[in-house]
């Protein structure tokens, strides 16, 4: 099947503006501005069933319809912070199919009446930001950005903004704080960004992959998009496959593809042909799925993955084989979250600190079964008490690791 | 010399990205600019940026402290930042880093005796399918180096060394 998002894999040089335009590029943006009212654009996106690709899976069109039309100006922000361990899809989109992303961002801006859009890239994407700046300049030269677009009264400017190495800035309110020139610490919500966002103004924040779906939805219609995927999870998704597989990489597949197809047909199976032990479908934030035949045959859509006691999230599928001990896995995830906790709320800041001490003791072979119980207890105490999702994410692998793989922890501690 | 005197065009371009009443937004790009030559943010640069944006030096210092890619002290000309997070570690990142330390004769956090490379272990860089990998942060910005081996890394270090000599 031809790609919807990773179209550069089918069409050479799609990152050149003339090639992109020859393949229908910016026709959807033109159609939106010249033939559709802003709310009609939102209605099509709503009808398509598109859900946010950053991890939360919130219905995109519904989010756009929440924009507060009594308060102006409006902003649209692309979340290109891509920092979840196991996620590397937005970078491929921006590097290789940048105009489809930019067109989606432009269409969203028109739909919610924003005349300025920001792309917030993680600081490490220095080269990607430079490339997007070139592409934005190409669009300005071609009259696709700027004043009075396509003879209408609509104007739009797009700017890039580089972060500087902080996972928390993928959280949308922390991201907005960061653009405002502050430390990237989440805000207390509500109010949510569609009411109170960048500079206190109504703002729509979506993931890069979410925007990249929009031009083809507008061009081909909501029914076309819904014909792919499952009723609960419409369309296609880029699955970032990593860990102990032979062929890691990005695979664009319809929702509802099984784990088995992804790991064995696309990923080429497991290194040294070992058995799969566990899968983390949402990166380091994920619960650990115990892998058996039933799990492998589970379709990857939001609802089905939940039946395995996990979330699909951003579909960053980390594969763990039987050579790996789960106490080592959670040692890695806890170190990550300890480093990335922003320090604003106590349960996350202190909880991660103490979880790190405990996991270090267990992992070094100096721990006892009591330390394992205490670690589980600390993680459960954090749950439901943190200001944002980061603190909750930090506990997922810890709780499910200890509860679903107790034998690995028994082996790790002193008898 | 202030940033505005040294890099007038770039400073103006940065300020133009944000509404004039929200010029504080420019603090992050200005900090990158300030770091370009020394590899870290000097006390003078803190003061300079604070004045330019009408915020306090403490405000600027809090940004430097919060974000991993800003530095408040001098290190090697290039910071070699190896990802050792879970997906990379599942593909040998820890062993790669240990072998690299052995070859360079330095520990994580240390700098080679010639002052060229500081070796650091960092969290996820969104290149999990191309491990082992690292980025170099130096005077010319940030570059990714993917699917690396110790031999390829030593070659890169040699190239960085001779590139430095040509400039001088």
mmCIF file of C-alpha atoms in Angstrom, chain A residues 102-263:
data_model
loop_
_atom_site.group_PDB
_atom_site.id
_atom_site.type_symbol
_atom_site.label_atom_id
_atom_site.label_comp_id
_atom_site.label_asym_id
_atom_site.label_seq_id
_atom_site.Cartn_x
_atom_site.Cartn_y
_atom_site.Cartn_z
ATOM 1 C CA UNK A 102 4.049 22.237 7.074
ATOM 2 C CA UNK A 103 0.915 22.131 4.913
ATOM 3 C CA UNK A 104 -0.980 20.349 7.700
ATOM 4 C CA UNK A 105 0.213 22.957 10.166
ATOM 5 C CA UNK A 106 -0.898 25.731 7.784
ATOM 6 C CA UNK A 107 -4.339 24.154 7.308
ATOM 7 C CA UNK A 108 -4.792 23.827 11.070
ATOM 8 C CA UNK A 109 -3.801 27.464 11.487
ATOM 9 C CA UNK A 110 -6.454 28.509 8.975
ATOM 10 C CA UNK A 111 -9.055 26.292 10.669
ATOM 11 C CA UNK A 112 -8.600 27.986 14.044
ATOM 12 C CA UNK A 113 -7.868 31.493 12.748
ATOM 13 C CA UNK A 114 -4.196 31.678 13.759
ATOM 14 C CA UNK A 115 -1.889 34.038 11.863
ATOM 15 C CA UNK A 116 1.244 32.764 13.566
ATOM 16 C CA UNK A 117 2.348 29.192 14.159
ATOM 17 C CA UNK A 118 5.392 27.945 16.051
ATOM 18 C CA UNK A 119 7.201 24.650 15.640
ATOM 19 C CA UNK A 120 8.786 23.649 18.931
ATOM 20 C CA UNK A 121 11.669 21.278 18.188
ATOM 21 C CA UNK A 122 13.785 19.565 20.795
ATOM 22 C CA UNK A 123 17.186 21.289 20.941
ATOM 23 C CA UNK A 124 18.961 18.215 19.613
ATOM 24 C CA UNK A 125 17.054 18.659 16.300
ATOM 25 C CA UNK A 126 19.339 21.560 15.438
ATOM 26 C CA UNK A 127 19.860 20.361 11.885
ATOM 27 C CA UNK A 128 16.164 19.595 11.404
ATOM 28 C CA UNK A 129 15.268 23.133 12.493
ATOM 29 C CA UNK A 130 17.748 24.574 9.989
ATOM 30 C CA UNK A 131 16.182 22.439 7.269
ATOM 31 C CA UNK A 132 12.638 23.510 8.191
ATOM 32 C CA UNK A 133 13.749 27.165 8.152
ATOM 33 C CA UNK A 134 14.853 26.623 4.533
ATOM 34 C CA UNK A 135 11.546 24.967 3.633
ATOM 35 C CA UNK A 136 9.571 27.782 5.283
ATOM 36 C CA UNK A 137 11.602 30.286 3.245
ATOM 37 C CA UNK A 138 10.788 28.285 0.074
ATOM 38 C CA UNK A 139 7.083 28.517 0.933
ATOM 39 C CA UNK A 140 7.317 32.266 1.526
ATOM 40 C CA UNK A 141 8.990 32.747 -1.848
ATOM 41 C CA UNK A 142 6.276 30.706 -3.540
ATOM 42 C CA UNK A 143 3.490 32.745 -1.929
ATOM 43 C CA UNK A 144 2.345 29.854 0.273
ATOM 44 C CA UNK A 145 3.078 31.762 3.483
ATOM 45 C CA UNK A 146 2.824 35.466 4.169
ATOM 46 C CA UNK A 147 0.144 38.079 3.529
ATOM 47 C CA UNK A 148 -3.196 37.605 1.719
ATOM 48 C CA UNK A 149 -2.731 33.987 0.721
ATOM 49 C CA UNK A 150 -4.396 32.848 -2.524
ATOM 50 C CA UNK A 151 -6.034 36.264 -2.864
ATOM 51 C CA UNK A 152 -7.858 35.952 0.472
ATOM 52 C CA UNK A 153 -7.529 38.085 3.598
ATOM 53 C CA UNK A 154 -5.806 35.258 5.396
ATOM 54 C CA UNK A 155 -2.153 35.681 6.446
ATOM 55 C CA UNK A 156 0.168 33.196 8.067
ATOM 56 C CA UNK A 157 3.749 33.098 9.348
ATOM 57 C CA UNK A 158 5.480 29.960 10.636
ATOM 58 C CA UNK A 159 8.476 30.075 13.010
ATOM 59 C CA UNK A 160 10.747 27.414 14.453
ATOM 60 C CA UNK A 161 11.763 27.474 18.109
ATOM 61 C CA UNK A 162 14.475 25.187 19.471
ATOM 62 C CA UNK A 163 14.207 23.703 22.944
ATOM 63 C CA UNK A 164 17.383 22.750 24.760
ATOM 64 C CA UNK A 165 17.147 19.213 26.058
ATOM 65 C CA UNK A 166 14.161 18.659 28.354
ATOM 66 C CA UNK A 167 11.742 15.742 27.925
ATOM 67 C CA UNK A 168 9.106 17.573 29.960
ATOM 68 C CA UNK A 169 8.727 20.132 27.167
ATOM 69 C CA UNK A 170 6.780 17.496 25.232
ATOM 70 C CA UNK A 171 4.007 18.153 27.775
ATOM 71 C CA UNK A 172 2.011 20.846 26.030
ATOM 72 C CA UNK A 173 1.808 23.441 28.788
ATOM 73 C CA UNK A 174 5.513 23.006 29.654
ATOM 74 C CA UNK A 175 6.219 23.474 25.954
ATOM 75 C CA UNK A 176 4.274 26.743 25.940
ATOM 76 C CA UNK A 177 6.162 27.955 29.026
ATOM 77 C CA UNK A 178 9.390 27.134 27.200
ATOM 78 C CA UNK A 179 8.426 29.194 24.130
ATOM 79 C CA UNK A 180 7.631 32.025 26.524
ATOM 80 C CA UNK A 181 11.268 31.915 27.641
ATOM 81 C CA UNK A 182 10.722 30.190 30.957
ATOM 82 C CA UNK A 183 11.726 26.899 32.518
ATOM 83 C CA UNK A 184 9.694 24.107 30.964
ATOM 84 C CA UNK A 185 7.396 23.310 33.860
ATOM 85 C CA UNK A 186 3.781 22.261 33.302
ATOM 86 C CA UNK A 187 0.940 24.580 34.175
ATOM 87 C CA UNK A 188 -1.973 23.647 36.370
ATOM 88 C CA UNK A 189 -4.889 22.705 34.112
ATOM 89 C CA UNK A 190 -7.656 23.677 33.467
ATOM 90 C CA UNK A 191 -7.564 26.087 31.719
ATOM 91 C CA UNK A 192 -6.360 24.050 28.747
ATOM 92 C CA UNK A 193 -4.436 25.618 25.829
ATOM 93 C CA UNK A 194 -7.480 26.096 23.523
ATOM 94 C CA UNK A 195 -8.664 28.602 26.155
ATOM 95 C CA UNK A 196 -5.360 29.749 27.684
ATOM 96 C CA UNK A 197 -2.252 28.830 25.726
ATOM 97 C CA UNK A 198 0.764 30.675 24.340
ATOM 98 C CA UNK A 199 1.052 34.151 25.918
ATOM 99 C CA UNK A 200 -2.287 33.404 27.581
ATOM 100 C CA UNK A 201 -4.055 33.264 24.205
ATOM 101 C CA UNK A 202 -6.132 30.419 22.723
ATOM 102 C CA UNK A 203 -3.703 27.881 21.277
ATOM 103 C CA UNK A 204 -3.910 24.511 19.568
ATOM 104 C CA UNK A 205 -0.972 22.178 20.182
ATOM 105 C CA UNK A 206 -0.664 19.015 18.077
ATOM 106 C CA UNK A 207 2.060 16.509 17.332
ATOM 107 C CA UNK A 208 3.991 16.617 14.029
ATOM 108 C CA UNK A 209 2.497 13.316 12.841
ATOM 109 C CA UNK A 210 -1.031 14.542 13.594
ATOM 110 C CA UNK A 211 -0.585 17.584 11.346
ATOM 111 C CA UNK A 212 0.970 15.463 8.615
ATOM 112 C CA UNK A 213 -2.282 13.497 8.245
ATOM 113 C CA UNK A 214 -4.358 16.603 7.588
ATOM 114 C CA UNK A 215 -3.555 17.512 3.947
ATOM 115 C CA UNK A 216 -4.553 14.074 2.648
ATOM 116 C CA UNK A 217 -7.677 13.983 4.799
ATOM 117 C CA UNK A 218 -8.763 17.267 3.264
ATOM 118 C CA UNK A 219 -7.820 16.139 -0.245
ATOM 119 C CA UNK A 220 -9.392 12.665 -0.108
ATOM 120 C CA UNK A 221 -12.154 13.153 2.446
ATOM 121 C CA UNK A 222 -13.013 11.833 5.886
ATOM 122 C CA UNK A 223 -14.528 8.595 4.532
ATOM 123 C CA UNK A 224 -11.290 7.702 2.749
ATOM 124 C CA UNK A 225 -9.354 8.155 5.978
ATOM 125 C CA UNK A 226 -11.821 6.157 8.039
ATOM 126 C CA UNK A 227 -11.616 3.289 5.555
ATOM 127 C CA UNK A 228 -8.169 2.574 7.036
ATOM 128 C CA UNK A 229 -7.571 1.360 10.577
ATOM 129 C CA UNK A 230 -10.280 0.312 13.026
ATOM 130 C CA UNK A 231 -13.553 1.991 14.081
ATOM 131 C CA UNK A 232 -11.919 3.079 17.356
ATOM 132 C CA UNK A 233 -8.612 4.143 15.800
ATOM 133 C CA UNK A 234 -9.064 5.512 12.298
ATOM 134 C CA UNK A 235 -6.298 5.745 9.734
ATOM 135 C CA UNK A 236 -2.612 4.918 9.727
ATOM 136 C CA UNK A 237 0.081 5.247 12.357
ATOM 137 C CA UNK A 238 3.834 5.295 12.261
ATOM 138 C CA UNK A 239 5.127 2.584 14.572
ATOM 139 C CA UNK A 240 8.682 3.251 15.772
ATOM 140 C CA UNK A 241 10.115 -0.205 16.329
ATOM 141 C CA UNK A 242 13.255 -0.527 18.485
ATOM 142 C CA UNK A 243 15.015 -2.840 20.903
ATOM 143 C CA UNK A 244 16.005 -6.440 20.263
ATOM 144 C CA UNK A 245 14.638 -6.783 16.713
ATOM 145 C CA UNK A 246 16.620 -7.438 13.548
ATOM 146 C CA UNK A 247 15.248 -4.493 11.586
ATOM 147 C CA UNK A 248 14.404 -1.552 13.841
ATOM 148 C CA UNK A 249 12.872 1.482 12.167
ATOM 149 C CA UNK A 250 9.682 3.353 11.363
ATOM 150 C CA UNK A 251 6.813 1.390 9.850
ATOM 151 C CA UNK A 252 3.638 3.137 8.690
ATOM 152 C CA UNK A 253 0.764 0.690 9.088
ATOM 153 C CA UNK A 254 -2.984 0.827 9.555
ATOM 154 C CA UNK A 255 -4.179 0.745 13.146
ATOM 155 C CA UNK A 256 -5.167 -2.809 13.993
ATOM 156 C CA UNK A 257 -2.005 -4.421 12.638
ATOM 157 C CA UNK A 258 -0.905 -7.053 15.179
ATOM 158 C CA UNK A 259 2.254 -6.966 17.269
ATOM 159 C CA UNK A 260 3.268 -10.223 15.583
ATOM 160 C CA UNK A 261 3.128 -8.679 12.095
ATOM 161 C CA UNK A 262 5.136 -5.660 13.238
ATOM 162 C CA UNK A 263 7.827 -7.614 15.075
#
